[in-house]
Amino acid sequence: MKSSMNNLHTLSQFERQLCAVQGKMFELSAKKNLDSKEFIDFYMQSQTAKFFDLPFDRTQWMGEENLLYDVMEENPNIKTGTTYDSESLFWIGYTYRYWHFLTNQDSKSIVQKCDAQMMHTLYPAYHTLDCKQAIERILEAQ
């Protein structure tokens, strides 16, 4: 599936800050020893992510620690286990949120196109690219 991104807007400073908050939350999940794949795949399909996808919601002002708290409240049974390194977790979280702003797709649709394991696999090759370029390549490969 080829997707053109030529008509997409440039992210605002606020949108980039939200990308960073989500990236930091993903990093923080490793400090809690949460299994990275399970955590990311759950979060991206969670009610918390749905709220974070809205044009405006209180979750966007909470910060990464409170955001993670909400996710863990929503699913207190997220297992501890294998964690990805903090750099790849930040990149995955940042890139998923950037993808949302770039395409206006919800988090659930995004993770269904490219799950946590695939993003982790792509990290070494894609993390040095501009986020927009990385997302374009992911979409072109589908």
JSON list of N, CA and C in Angstrom, two decimals, residues 9-27 43-44 52-53 59-61 63-64 67 87-103 107 110 131-132 135:
[
{"chain": "A", "resi": 9, "resn": "HIS", "atom": "N", "xyz": [0.78, 18.33, 7.01]},
{"chain": "A", "resi": 9, "resn": "HIS", "atom": "CA", "xyz": [1.28, 19.53, 7.67]},
{"chain": "A", "resi": 9, "resn": "HIS", "atom": "C", "xyz": [2.58, 19.27, 8.43]},
{"chain": "A", "resi": 10, "resn": "THR", "atom": "N", "xyz": [3.25, 20.36, 8.73]},
{"chain": "A", "resi": 10, "resn": "THR", "atom": "CA", "xyz": [4.42, 20.32, 9.59]},
{"chain": "A", "resi": 10, "resn": "THR", "atom": "C", "xyz": [3.93, 20.32, 11.03]},
{"chain": "A", "resi": 11, "resn": "LEU", "atom": "N", "xyz": [4.53, 19.50, 11.87]},
{"chain": "A", "resi": 11, "resn": "LEU", "atom": "CA", "xyz": [4.08, 19.42, 13.25]},
{"chain": "A", "resi": 11, "resn": "LEU", "atom": "C", "xyz": [4.40, 20.70, 14.02]},
{"chain": "A", "resi": 12, "resn": "SER", "atom": "N", "xyz": [3.46, 21.09, 14.86]},
{"chain": "A", "resi": 12, "resn": "SER", "atom": "CA", "xyz": [3.65, 22.26, 15.72]},
{"chain": "A", "resi": 12, "resn": "SER", "atom": "C", "xyz": [4.57, 21.88, 16.89]},
{"chain": "A", "resi": 13, "resn": "GLN", "atom": "N", "xyz": [5.01, 22.89, 17.60]},
{"chain": "A", "resi": 13, "resn": "GLN", "atom": "CA", "xyz": [5.83, 22.64, 18.78]},
{"chain": "A", "resi": 13, "resn": "GLN", "atom": "C", "xyz": [5.06, 21.81, 19.80]},
{"chain": "A", "resi": 14, "resn": "PHE", "atom": "N", "xyz": [3.78, 22.09, 19.99]},
{"chain": "A", "resi": 14, "resn": "PHE", "atom": "CA", "xyz": [2.95, 21.32, 20.93]},
{"chain": "A", "resi": 14, "resn": "PHE", "atom": "C", "xyz": [2.87, 19.86, 20.50]},
{"chain": "A", "resi": 15, "resn": "GLU", "atom": "N", "xyz": [2.66, 19.61, 19.21]},
{"chain": "A", "resi": 15, "resn": "GLU", "atom": "CA", "xyz": [2.57, 18.22, 18.72]},
{"chain": "A", "resi": 15, "resn": "GLU", "atom": "C", "xyz": [3.90, 17.50, 18.93]},
{"chain": "A", "resi": 16, "resn": "ARG", "atom": "N", "xyz": [5.01, 18.17, 18.68]},
{"chain": "A", "resi": 16, "resn": "ARG", "atom": "CA", "xyz": [6.32, 17.56, 18.91]},
{"chain": "A", "resi": 16, "resn": "ARG", "atom": "C", "xyz": [6.54, 17.27, 20.40]},
{"chain": "A", "resi": 17, "resn": "GLN", "atom": "N", "xyz": [6.03, 18.14, 21.26]},
{"chain": "A", "resi": 17, "resn": "GLN", "atom": "CA", "xyz": [6.13, 17.89, 22.70]},
{"chain": "A", "resi": 17, "resn": "GLN", "atom": "C", "xyz": [5.33, 16.65, 23.10]},
{"chain": "A", "resi": 18, "resn": "LEU", "atom": "N", "xyz": [4.16, 16.47, 22.48]},
{"chain": "A", "resi": 18, "resn": "LEU", "atom": "CA", "xyz": [3.37, 15.27, 22.77]},
{"chain": "A", "resi": 18, "resn": "LEU", "atom": "C", "xyz": [4.07, 14.01, 22.27]},
{"chain": "A", "resi": 19, "resn": "CYS", "atom": "N", "xyz": [4.77, 14.13, 21.15]},
{"chain": "A", "resi": 19, "resn": "CYS", "atom": "CA", "xyz": [5.58, 13.00, 20.66]},
{"chain": "A", "resi": 19, "resn": "CYS", "atom": "C", "xyz": [6.63, 12.63, 21.72]},
{"chain": "A", "resi": 20, "resn": "ALA", "atom": "N", "xyz": [7.27, 13.65, 22.27]},
{"chain": "A", "resi": 20, "resn": "ALA", "atom": "CA", "xyz": [8.30, 13.42, 23.29]},
{"chain": "A", "resi": 20, "resn": "ALA", "atom": "C", "xyz": [7.71, 12.83, 24.56]},
{"chain": "A", "resi": 21, "resn": "VAL", "atom": "N", "xyz": [6.54, 13.28, 24.97]},
{"chain": "A", "resi": 21, "resn": "VAL", "atom": "CA", "xyz": [5.89, 12.74, 26.17]},
{"chain": "A", "resi": 21, "resn": "VAL", "atom": "C", "xyz": [5.62, 11.25, 25.97]},
{"chain": "A", "resi": 22, "resn": "GLN", "atom": "N", "xyz": [5.09, 10.89, 24.80]},
{"chain": "A", "resi": 22, "resn": "GLN", "atom": "CA", "xyz": [4.81, 9.48, 24.56]},
{"chain": "A", "resi": 22, "resn": "GLN", "atom": "C", "xyz": [6.12, 8.69, 24.50]},
{"chain": "A", "resi": 23, "resn": "GLY", "atom": "N", "xyz": [7.16, 9.23, 23.88]},
{"chain": "A", "resi": 23, "resn": "GLY", "atom": "CA", "xyz": [8.45, 8.55, 23.85]},
{"chain": "A", "resi": 23, "resn": "GLY", "atom": "C", "xyz": [9.00, 8.34, 25.25]},
{"chain": "A", "resi": 24, "resn": "LYS", "atom": "N", "xyz": [8.90, 9.36, 26.10]},
{"chain": "A", "resi": 24, "resn": "LYS", "atom": "CA", "xyz": [9.38, 9.24, 27.48]},
{"chain": "A", "resi": 24, "resn": "LYS", "atom": "C", "xyz": [8.55, 8.24, 28.27]},
{"chain": "A", "resi": 25, "resn": "MET", "atom": "N", "xyz": [7.24, 8.18, 27.99]},
{"chain": "A", "resi": 25, "resn": "MET", "atom": "CA", "xyz": [6.40, 7.19, 28.67]},
{"chain": "A", "resi": 25, "resn": "MET", "atom": "C", "xyz": [6.84, 5.78, 28.29]},
{"chain": "A", "resi": 26, "resn": "PHE", "atom": "N", "xyz": [7.13, 5.56, 27.01]},
{"chain": "A", "resi": 26, "resn": "PHE", "atom": "CA", "xyz": [7.60, 4.24, 26.57]},
{"chain": "A", "resi": 26, "resn": "PHE", "atom": "C", "xyz": [8.92, 3.90, 27.29]},
{"chain": "A", "resi": 27, "resn": "GLU", "atom": "N", "xyz": [9.83, 4.87, 27.39]},
{"chain": "A", "resi": 27, "resn": "GLU", "atom": "CA", "xyz": [11.09, 4.68, 28.12]},
{"chain": "A", "resi": 27, "resn": "GLU", "atom": "C", "xyz": [10.82, 4.31, 29.57]},
{"chain": "A", "resi": 43, "resn": "TYR", "atom": "N", "xyz": [-0.96, -0.50, 25.03]},
{"chain": "A", "resi": 43, "resn": "TYR", "atom": "CA", "xyz": [-1.17, 0.95, 25.10]},
{"chain": "A", "resi": 43, "resn": "TYR", "atom": "C", "xyz": [-1.77, 1.49, 23.80]},
{"chain": "A", "resi": 44, "resn": "MET", "atom": "N", "xyz": [-1.22, 1.11, 22.68]},
{"chain": "A", "resi": 44, "resn": "MET", "atom": "CA", "xyz": [-1.64, 1.66, 21.39]},
{"chain": "A", "resi": 44, "resn": "MET", "atom": "C", "xyz": [-3.10, 1.33, 21.07]},
{"chain": "A", "resi": 52, "resn": "PHE", "atom": "N", "xyz": [-5.49, 10.22, 24.11]},
{"chain": "A", "resi": 52, "resn": "PHE", "atom": "CA", "xyz": [-4.30, 10.94, 23.68]},
{"chain": "A", "resi": 52, "resn": "PHE", "atom": "C", "xyz": [-4.39, 11.31, 22.20]},
{"chain": "A", "resi": 53, "resn": "ASP", "atom": "N", "xyz": [-5.16, 10.55, 21.42]},
{"chain": "A", "resi": 53, "resn": "ASP", "atom": "CA", "xyz": [-5.37, 10.81, 19.99]},
{"chain": "A", "resi": 53, "resn": "ASP", "atom": "C", "xyz": [-6.29, 12.00, 19.73]},
{"chain": "A", "resi": 59, "resn": "THR", "atom": "N", "xyz": [-5.21, 14.08, 29.04]},
{"chain": "A", "resi": 59, "resn": "THR", "atom": "CA", "xyz": [-4.04, 13.19, 29.00]},
{"chain": "A", "resi": 59, "resn": "THR", "atom": "C", "xyz": [-2.84, 13.89, 28.38]},
{"chain": "A", "resi": 60, "resn": "GLN", "atom": "N", "xyz": [-3.09, 14.85, 27.52]},
{"chain": "A", "resi": 60, "resn": "GLN", "atom": "CA", "xyz": [-1.99, 15.55, 26.85]},
{"chain": "A", "resi": 60, "resn": "GLN", "atom": "C", "xyz": [-1.24, 16.49, 27.78]},
{"chain": "A", "resi": 61, "resn": "TRP", "atom": "N", "xyz": [-1.77, 16.75, 28.94]},
{"chain": "A", "resi": 61, "resn": "TRP", "atom": "CA", "xyz": [-1.14, 17.67, 29.89]},
{"chain": "A", "resi": 61, "resn": "TRP", "atom": "C", "xyz": [-0.62, 16.94, 31.12]},
{"chain": "A", "resi": 63, "resn": "GLY", "atom": "N", "xyz": [1.83, 14.51, 31.48]},
{"chain": "A", "resi": 63, "resn": "GLY", "atom": "CA", "xyz": [3.22, 14.08, 31.59]},
{"chain": "A", "resi": 63, "resn": "GLY", "atom": "C", "xyz": [3.31, 12.58, 31.54]},
{"chain": "A", "resi": 64, "resn": "GLU", "atom": "N", "xyz": [4.51, 12.11, 31.26]},
{"chain": "A", "resi": 64, "resn": "GLU", "atom": "CA", "xyz": [4.71, 10.67, 31.02]},
{"chain": "A", "resi": 64, "resn": "GLU", "atom": "C", "xyz": [4.43, 9.79, 32.23]},
{"chain": "A", "resi": 67, "resn": "LEU", "atom": "N", "xyz": [0.66, 9.55, 32.66]},
{"chain": "A", "resi": 67, "resn": "LEU", "atom": "CA", "xyz": [0.13, 8.83, 31.50]},
{"chain": "A", "resi": 67, "resn": "LEU", "atom": "C", "xyz": [0.37, 7.32, 31.68]},
{"chain": "A", "resi": 87, "resn": "GLU", "atom": "N", "xyz": [16.64, 3.85, 24.18]},
{"chain": "A", "resi": 87, "resn": "GLU", "atom": "CA", "xyz": [16.68, 4.65, 22.95]},
{"chain": "A", "resi": 87, "resn": "GLU", "atom": "C", "xyz": [15.64, 4.17, 21.95]},
{"chain": "A", "resi": 88, "resn": "SER", "atom": "N", "xyz": [15.52, 2.86, 21.78]},
{"chain": "A", "resi": 88, "resn": "SER", "atom": "CA", "xyz": [14.53, 2.36, 20.82]},
{"chain": "A", "resi": 88, "resn": "SER", "atom": "C", "xyz": [13.12, 2.59, 21.34]},
{"chain": "A", "resi": 89, "resn": "LEU", "atom": "N", "xyz": [12.91, 2.47, 22.65]},
{"chain": "A", "resi": 89, "resn": "LEU", "atom": "CA", "xyz": [11.59, 2.74, 23.20]},
{"chain": "A", "resi": 89, "resn": "LEU", "atom": "C", "xyz": [11.18, 4.19, 22.97]},
{"chain": "A", "resi": 90, "resn": "PHE", "atom": "N", "xyz": [12.10, 5.12, 23.22]},
{"chain": "A", "resi": 90, "resn": "PHE", "atom": "CA", "xyz": [11.77, 6.52, 22.99]},
{"chain": "A", "resi": 90, "resn": "PHE", "atom": "C", "xyz": [11.43, 6.74, 21.51]},
{"chain": "A", "resi": 91, "resn": "TRP", "atom": "N", "xyz": [12.24, 6.18, 20.62]},
{"chain": "A", "resi": 91, "resn": "TRP", "atom": "CA", "xyz": [12.01, 6.35, 19.18]},
{"chain": "A", "resi": 91, "resn": "TRP", "atom": "C", "xyz": [10.66, 5.76, 18.77]},
{"chain": "A", "resi": 92, "resn": "ILE", "atom": "N", "xyz": [10.33, 4.58, 19.27]},
{"chain": "A", "resi": 92, "resn": "ILE", "atom": "CA", "xyz": [9.06, 3.95, 18.92]},
{"chain": "A", "resi": 92, "resn": "ILE", "atom": "C", "xyz": [7.90, 4.83, 19.38]},
{"chain": "A", "resi": 93, "resn": "GLY", "atom": "N", "xyz": [7.93, 5.26, 20.64]},
{"chain": "A", "resi": 93, "resn": "GLY", "atom": "CA", "xyz": [6.85, 6.10, 21.15]},
{"chain": "A", "resi": 93, "resn": "GLY", "atom": "C", "xyz": [6.74, 7.42, 20.41]},
{"chain": "A", "resi": 94, "resn": "TYR", "atom": "N", "xyz": [7.86, 8.06, 20.17]},
{"chain": "A", "resi": 94, "resn": "TYR", "atom": "CA", "xyz": [7.88, 9.34, 19.46]},
{"chain": "A", "resi": 94, "resn": "TYR", "atom": "C", "xyz": [7.35, 9.15, 18.04]},
{"chain": "A", "resi": 95, "resn": "THR", "atom": "N", "xyz": [7.82, 8.12, 17.37]},
{"chain": "A", "resi": 95, "resn": "THR", "atom": "CA", "xyz": [7.45, 7.89, 15.97]},
{"chain": "A", "resi": 95, "resn": "THR", "atom": "C", "xyz": [5.97, 7.52, 15.84]},
{"chain": "A", "resi": 96, "resn": "TYR", "atom": "N", "xyz": [5.45, 6.71, 16.72]},
{"chain": "A", "resi": 96, "resn": "TYR", "atom": "CA", "xyz": [4.02, 6.39, 16.68]},
{"chain": "A", "resi": 96, "resn": "TYR", "atom": "C", "xyz": [3.17, 7.66, 16.82]},
{"chain": "A", "resi": 97, "resn": "ARG", "atom": "N", "xyz": [3.53, 8.52, 17.75]},
{"chain": "A", "resi": 97, "resn": "ARG", "atom": "CA", "xyz": [2.74, 9.76, 17.95]},
{"chain": "A", "resi": 97, "resn": "ARG", "atom": "C", "xyz": [2.90, 10.68, 16.75]},
{"chain": "A", "resi": 98, "resn": "TYR", "atom": "N", "xyz": [4.10, 10.77, 16.21]},
{"chain": "A", "resi": 98, "resn": "TYR", "atom": "CA", "xyz": [4.36, 11.58, 15.01]},
{"chain": "A", "resi": 98, "resn": "TYR", "atom": "C", "xyz": [3.49, 11.06, 13.87]},
{"chain": "A", "resi": 99, "resn": "TRP", "atom": "N", "xyz": [3.43, 9.74, 13.72]},
{"chain": "A", "resi": 99, "resn": "TRP", "atom": "CA", "xyz": [2.63, 9.08, 12.69]},
{"chain": "A", "resi": 99, "resn": "TRP", "atom": "C", "xyz": [1.17, 9.51, 12.83]},
{"chain": "A", "resi": 100, "resn": "HIS", "atom": "N", "xyz": [0.67, 9.52, 14.06]},
{"chain": "A", "resi": 100, "resn": "HIS", "atom": "CA", "xyz": [-0.71, 9.95, 14.31]},
{"chain": "A", "resi": 100, "resn": "HIS", "atom": "C", "xyz": [-0.93, 11.38, 13.80]},
{"chain": "A", "resi": 101, "resn": "PHE", "atom": "N", "xyz": [-0.05, 12.28, 14.17]},
{"chain": "A", "resi": 101, "resn": "PHE", "atom": "CA", "xyz": [-0.22, 13.67, 13.75]},
{"chain": "A", "resi": 101, "resn": "PHE", "atom": "C", "xyz": [-0.06, 13.84, 12.24]},
{"chain": "A", "resi": 102, "resn": "LEU", "atom": "N", "xyz": [0.83, 13.08, 11.66]},
{"chain": "A", "resi": 102, "resn": "LEU", "atom": "CA", "xyz": [1.11, 13.20, 10.23]},
{"chain": "A", "resi": 102, "resn": "LEU", "atom": "C", "xyz": [-0.06, 12.69, 9.38]},
{"chain": "A", "resi": 103, "resn": "THR", "atom": "N", "xyz": [-0.68, 11.60, 9.80]},
{"chain": "A", "resi": 103, "resn": "THR", "atom": "CA", "xyz": [-1.69, 10.93, 8.97]},
{"chain": "A", "resi": 103, "resn": "THR", "atom": "C", "xyz": [-3.11, 11.04, 9.53]},
{"chain": "A", "resi": 107, "resn": "SER", "atom": "N", "xyz": [-4.22, 5.55, 17.08]},
{"chain": "A", "resi": 107, "resn": "SER", "atom": "CA", "xyz": [-3.14, 4.69, 17.57]},
{"chain": "A", "resi": 107, "resn": "SER", "atom": "C", "xyz": [-3.39, 3.22, 17.27]},
{"chain": "A", "resi": 110, "resn": "ILE", "atom": "N", "xyz": [-2.60, 2.42, 13.70]},
{"chain": "A", "resi": 110, "resn": "ILE", "atom": "CA", "xyz": [-1.15, 2.50, 13.46]},
{"chain": "A", "resi": 110, "resn": "ILE", "atom": "C", "xyz": [-0.46, 1.23, 13.93]},
{"chain": "A", "resi": 131, "resn": "CYS", "atom": "N", "xyz": [11.56, 11.53, 11.07]},
{"chain": "A", "resi": 131, "resn": "CYS", "atom": "CA", "xyz": [10.36, 10.71, 11.37]},
{"chain": "A", "resi": 131, "resn": "CYS", "atom": "C", "xyz": [9.45, 10.56, 10.16]},
{"chain": "A", "resi": 132, "resn": "LYS", "atom": "N", "xyz": [9.24, 11.63, 9.44]},
{"chain": "A", "resi": 132, "resn": "LYS", "atom": "CA", "xyz": [8.38, 11.58, 8.26]},
{"chain": "A", "resi": 132, "resn": "LYS", "atom": "C", "xyz": [8.92, 10.57, 7.24]},
{"chain": "A", "resi": 135, "resn": "ILE", "atom": "N", "xyz": [8.36, 6.96, 8.50]},
{"chain": "A", "resi": 135, "resn": "ILE", "atom": "CA", "xyz": [6.95, 6.56, 8.35]},
{"chain": "A", "resi": 135, "resn": "ILE", "atom": "C", "xyz": [6.63, 6.31, 6.88]}
]
